[in-house]
PDB file of C-alpha atoms in Angstrom:
ATOM      1  CA  MET A   1     110.732  88.644 127.666  1.00 89.00           C
ATOM      2  CA  ILE A   2     111.415  92.108 129.056  1.00 91.00           C
ATOM      3  CA  LEU A   3     113.295  94.621 126.928  1.00 96.00           C
ATOM      4  CA  ASN A   4     116.731  95.393 128.276  1.00 96.00           C
ATOM      5  CA  GLN A   5     117.942  98.862 129.230  1.00 97.00           C
ATOM      6  CA  ARG A   6     119.727  99.389 125.904  1.00 96.00           C
ATOM      7  CA  SER A   7     116.536  98.550 123.980  1.00 98.00           C
ATOM      8  CA  GLU A   8     114.461 100.905 126.112  1.00 98.00           C
ATOM      9  CA  ALA A   9     117.032 103.669 125.561  1.00 98.00           C
ATOM     10  CA  ASN A  10     116.851 103.065 121.791  1.00 98.00           C
ATOM     11  CA  LEU A  11     113.066 103.497 121.954  1.00 98.00           C
ATOM     12  CA  ALA A  12     113.434 107.055 123.282  1.00 98.00           C
ATOM     13  CA  GLY A  13     112.172 109.404 120.573  1.00 98.00           C
ATOM     14  CA  VAL A  14     110.149 106.678 118.808  1.00 98.00           C
ATOM     15  CA  HIS A  15     106.431 107.211 118.170  1.00 98.00           C
ATOM     16  CA  PRO A  16     104.472 105.925 121.205  1.00 98.00           C
ATOM     17  CA  ASP A  17     102.301 103.668 119.031  1.00 98.00           C
ATOM     18  CA  LEU A  18     105.343 101.834 117.699  1.00 98.00           C
ATOM     19  CA  VAL A  19     106.777 101.584 121.209  1.00 98.00           C
ATOM     20  CA  LYS A  20     103.534  99.873 122.294  1.00 98.00           C
ATOM     21  CA  VAL A  21     103.892  97.335 119.486  1.00 98.00           C
ATOM     22  CA  ILE A  22     107.518  96.533 120.297  1.00 98.00           C
ATOM     23  CA  ARG A  23     106.892  96.194 124.029  1.00 98.00           C
ATOM     24  CA  ARG A  24     103.900  93.919 123.382  1.00 98.00           C
ATOM     25  CA  ALA A  25     105.981  91.846 120.948  1.00 98.00           C
ATOM     26  CA  ALA A  26     108.610  91.392 123.647  1.00 98.00           C
ATOM     27  CA  GLU A  27     105.912  89.957 125.919  1.00 97.00           C
ATOM     28  CA  ILE A  28     104.679  87.355 123.425  1.00 98.00           C
ATOM     29  CA  THR A  29     107.616  86.395 121.210  1.00 97.00           C
ATOM     30  CA  ALA A  30     109.446  83.091 121.285  1.00 95.00           C
ATOM     31  CA  VAL A  31     112.448  84.827 119.693  1.00 96.00           C
ATOM     32  CA  SER A  32     114.334  87.137 122.024  1.00 96.00           C
ATOM     33  CA  PHE A  33     115.454  90.421 120.518  1.00 98.00           C
ATOM     34  CA  ILE A  34     117.019  93.782 121.222  1.00 98.00           C
ATOM     35  CA  VAL A  35     116.137  97.141 119.705  1.00 98.00           C
ATOM     36  CA  THR A  36     119.290  98.233 117.908  1.00 97.00           C
ATOM     37  CA  GLU A  37     118.095 101.533 116.444  1.00 97.00           C
ATOM     38  CA  GLY A  38     115.224 103.938 116.846  1.00 98.00           C
ATOM     39  CA  PRO A  39     115.773 107.572 115.874  1.00 98.00           C
ATOM     40  CA  ARG A  40     118.648 108.342 113.509  1.00 97.00           C
ATOM     41  CA  THR A  41     120.273 111.518 112.361  1.00 96.00           C
ATOM     42  CA  LEU A  42     120.284 112.295 108.659  1.00 96.00           C
ATOM     43  CA  ALA A  43     124.078 111.899 108.768  1.00 96.00           C
ATOM     44  CA  ARG A  44     123.700 108.344 110.106  1.00 96.00           C
ATOM     45  CA  GLN A  45     121.121 107.592 107.412  1.00 96.00           C
ATOM     46  CA  ARG A  46     123.540 108.863 104.756  1.00 96.00           C
ATOM     47  CA  GLN A  47     126.189 106.449 106.115  1.00 96.00           C
ATOM     48  CA  LEU A  48     123.783 103.523 105.889  1.00 94.00           C
ATOM     49  CA  VAL A  49     122.845 104.396 102.308  1.00 94.00           C
ATOM     50  CA  ALA A  50     126.533 104.712 101.385  1.00 95.00           C
ATOM     51  CA  ILE A  51     127.307 101.188 102.627  1.00 95.00           C
ATOM     52  CA  GLY A  52     124.161  99.675 101.117  1.00 91.00           C
ATOM     53  CA  ALA A  53     122.393  98.969 104.413  1.00 89.00           C
ATOM     54  CA  SER A  54     119.556 101.303 103.373  1.00 91.00           C
ATOM     55  CA  GLN A  55     118.281 102.509 100.041  1.00 91.00           C
ATOM     56  CA  THR A  56     116.715 105.843 100.941  1.00 91.00           C
ATOM     57  CA  LEU A  57     117.450 109.078 102.728  1.00 92.00           C
ATOM     58  CA  LYS A  58     113.718 109.469 103.366  1.00 92.00           C
ATOM     59  CA  SER A  59     113.785 107.057 106.283  1.00 95.00           C
ATOM     60  CA  ARG A  60     111.100 106.638 108.932  1.00 97.00           C
ATOM     61  CA  HIS A  61     113.987 106.492 111.436  1.00 97.00           C
ATOM     62  CA  VAL A  62     114.803 110.174 110.864  1.00 97.00           C
ATOM     63  CA  PRO A  63     112.407 112.277 112.980  1.00 98.00           C
ATOM     64  CA  GLU A  64     112.593 115.264 110.624  1.00 95.00           C
ATOM     65  CA  MET A  65     111.151 113.128 107.816  1.00 94.00           C
ATOM     66  CA  ASN A  66     107.936 112.529 109.752  1.00 95.00           C
ATOM     67  CA  ALA A  67     105.213 115.118 110.316  1.00 95.00           C
ATOM     68  CA  CYS A  68     104.962 114.026 113.959  1.00 95.00           C
ATOM     69  CA  GLY A  69     108.646 114.899 114.560  1.00 96.00           C
ATOM     70  CA  VAL A  70     109.595 111.524 116.055  1.00 98.00           C
ATOM     71  CA  ALA A  71     111.017 108.316 114.603  1.00 98.00           C
ATOM     72  CA  CYS A  72     108.399 106.014 113.116  1.00 98.00           C
ATOM     73  CA  ALA A  73     110.730 103.032 112.669  1.00 98.00           C
ATOM     74  CA  VAL A  74     112.893 100.680 114.690  1.00 98.00           C
ATOM     75  CA  ASP A  75     115.417  98.002 113.888  1.00 98.00           C
ATOM     76  CA  VAL A  76     115.749  94.898 116.023  1.00 98.00           C
ATOM     77  CA  ALA A  77     118.251  92.062 116.270  1.00 98.00           C
ATOM     78  CA  ALA A  78     117.344  88.498 117.165  1.00 98.00           C
ATOM     79  CA  LEU A  79     119.140  86.958 120.120  1.00 97.00           C
ATOM     80  CA  VAL A  80     120.043  83.334 120.692  1.00 96.00           C
ATOM     81  CA  GLY A  81     121.288  83.288 124.239  1.00 94.00           C
ATOM     82  CA  LYS A  82     123.287  86.497 124.411  1.00 93.00           C
ATOM     83  CA  THR A  83     124.453  86.346 120.795  1.00 97.00           C
ATOM     84  CA  VAL A  84     122.977  88.501 118.028  1.00 97.00           C
ATOM     85  CA  ARG A  85     122.021  86.307 115.086  1.00 97.00           C
ATOM     86  CA  TRP A  86     121.070  87.248 111.546  1.00 96.00           C
ATOM     87  CA  ASP A  87     119.548  83.927 110.408  1.00 96.00           C
ATOM     88  CA  TRP A  88     116.521  84.807 108.245  1.00 97.00           C
ATOM     89  CA  PRO A  89     114.180  82.210 109.837  1.00 97.00           C
ATOM     90  CA  LEU A  90     114.567  83.959 113.205  1.00 98.00           C
ATOM     91  CA  TYR A  91     113.338  87.221 111.668  1.00 98.00           C
ATOM     92  CA  GLU A  92     110.375  85.491 110.025  1.00 98.00           C
ATOM     93  CA  ARG A  93     109.378  84.058 113.412  1.00 97.00           C
ATOM     94  CA  LEU A  94     109.908  87.409 115.103  1.00 98.00           C
ATOM     95  CA  ALA A  95     107.765  89.121 112.451  1.00 98.00           C
ATOM     96  CA  VAL A  96     104.859  86.831 113.328  1.00 98.00           C
ATOM     97  CA  ALA A  97     105.055  88.012 116.948  1.00 98.00           C
ATOM     98  CA  VAL A  98     105.403  91.696 116.016  1.00 98.00           C
ATOM     99  CA  LYS A  99     102.417  91.514 113.668  1.00 98.00           C
ATOM    100  CA  LEU A 100     100.345  89.771 116.355  1.00 98.00           C
ATOM    101  CA  ALA A 101     101.432  92.426 118.846  1.00 98.00           C
ATOM    102  CA  ALA A 102     100.392  95.169 116.415  1.00 98.00           C
ATOM    103  CA  GLY A 103      96.961  93.585 116.192  1.00 98.00           C
ATOM    104  CA  ASP A 104      96.747  93.309 119.972  1.00 98.00           C
ATOM    105  CA  VAL A 105      97.350  97.050 120.406  1.00 98.00           C
ATOM    106  CA  ALA A 106      95.472  98.055 117.218  1.00 98.00           C
ATOM    107  CA  VAL A 107      98.436  99.759 115.529  1.00 98.00           C
ATOM    108  CA  PRO A 108      99.191  99.189 111.819  1.00 98.00           C
ATOM    109  CA  ILE A 109     102.744  98.049 111.143  1.00 98.00           C
ATOM    110  CA  GLU A 110     104.976  97.321 108.159  1.00 98.00           C
ATOM    111  CA  TRP A 111     107.803  94.796 108.225  1.00 98.00           C
ATOM    112  CA  GLY A 112     110.813  95.325 105.987  1.00 97.00           C
ATOM    113  CA  GLY A 113     110.900  91.589 105.329  1.00 97.00           C
ATOM    114  CA  ASP A 114     107.666  91.931 103.349  1.00 98.00           C
ATOM    115  CA  TRP A 115     109.176  94.432 100.922  1.00 95.00           C
ATOM    116  CA  ARG A 116     109.652  93.179  97.367  1.00 92.00           C
ATOM    117  CA  SER A 117     112.947  94.711  96.312  1.00 88.00           C
ATOM    118  CA  PHE A 118     114.944  95.241  99.518  1.00 88.00           C
ATOM    119  CA  LYS A 119     114.279  92.647 102.209  1.00 93.00           C
ATOM    120  CA  ASP A 120     115.027  94.243 105.593  1.00 95.00           C
ATOM    121  CA  GLY A 121     114.264  91.640 108.258  1.00 96.00           C
ATOM    122  CA  PRO A 122     115.228  93.752 111.296  1.00 97.00           C
ATOM    123  CA  HIS A 123     113.077  96.760 110.250  1.00 97.00           C
ATOM    124  CA  TYR A 124     109.568  97.699 111.455  1.00 98.00           C
ATOM    125  CA  GLN A 125     107.798 100.961 110.736  1.00 98.00           C
ATOM    126  CA  LEU A 126     104.483 102.727 110.991  1.00 98.00           C
ATOM    127  CA  PRO A 127     102.901 103.061 107.520  1.00 98.00           C
ATOM    128  CA  TRP A 128     103.271 106.428 105.761  1.00 96.00           C
ATOM    129  CA  ARG A 129      99.538 106.457 104.891  1.00 96.00           C
ATOM    130  CA  ASP A 130      98.541 106.251 108.572  1.00 97.00           C
ATOM    131  CA  TYR A 131     101.423 108.222 110.086  1.00 96.00           C
ATOM    132  CA  PRO A 132     102.633 110.869 107.626  1.00 94.00           C
TER     133      PRO A 132
END
């Protein structure tokens, strides 16, 4: 799979290591996906917290929150044909590919679906400990 133009545009301003992971995942995944969000403004993050789609203002999506000054997180959406789908099993399968891709390019990654309290299947980020 090759990332579409919208996905590539949404990767602008994302840490190059995370971009490598996502591009490699696109090459090896059996689940097609698009990148729906990379960098976010703090105002956008506030909106997402207000509607319950996020639980923190200290988001890896917000470049100002990261010492490197770029976004260290992306959100993706699984595609079946040309339709975005939110079925959890698709995100579990996609996570396998993203984690394999991270290993291929030697970049540590965290998946929001592995979190205990707030499962966020579309979310991938670089770990705070490795990328403050």
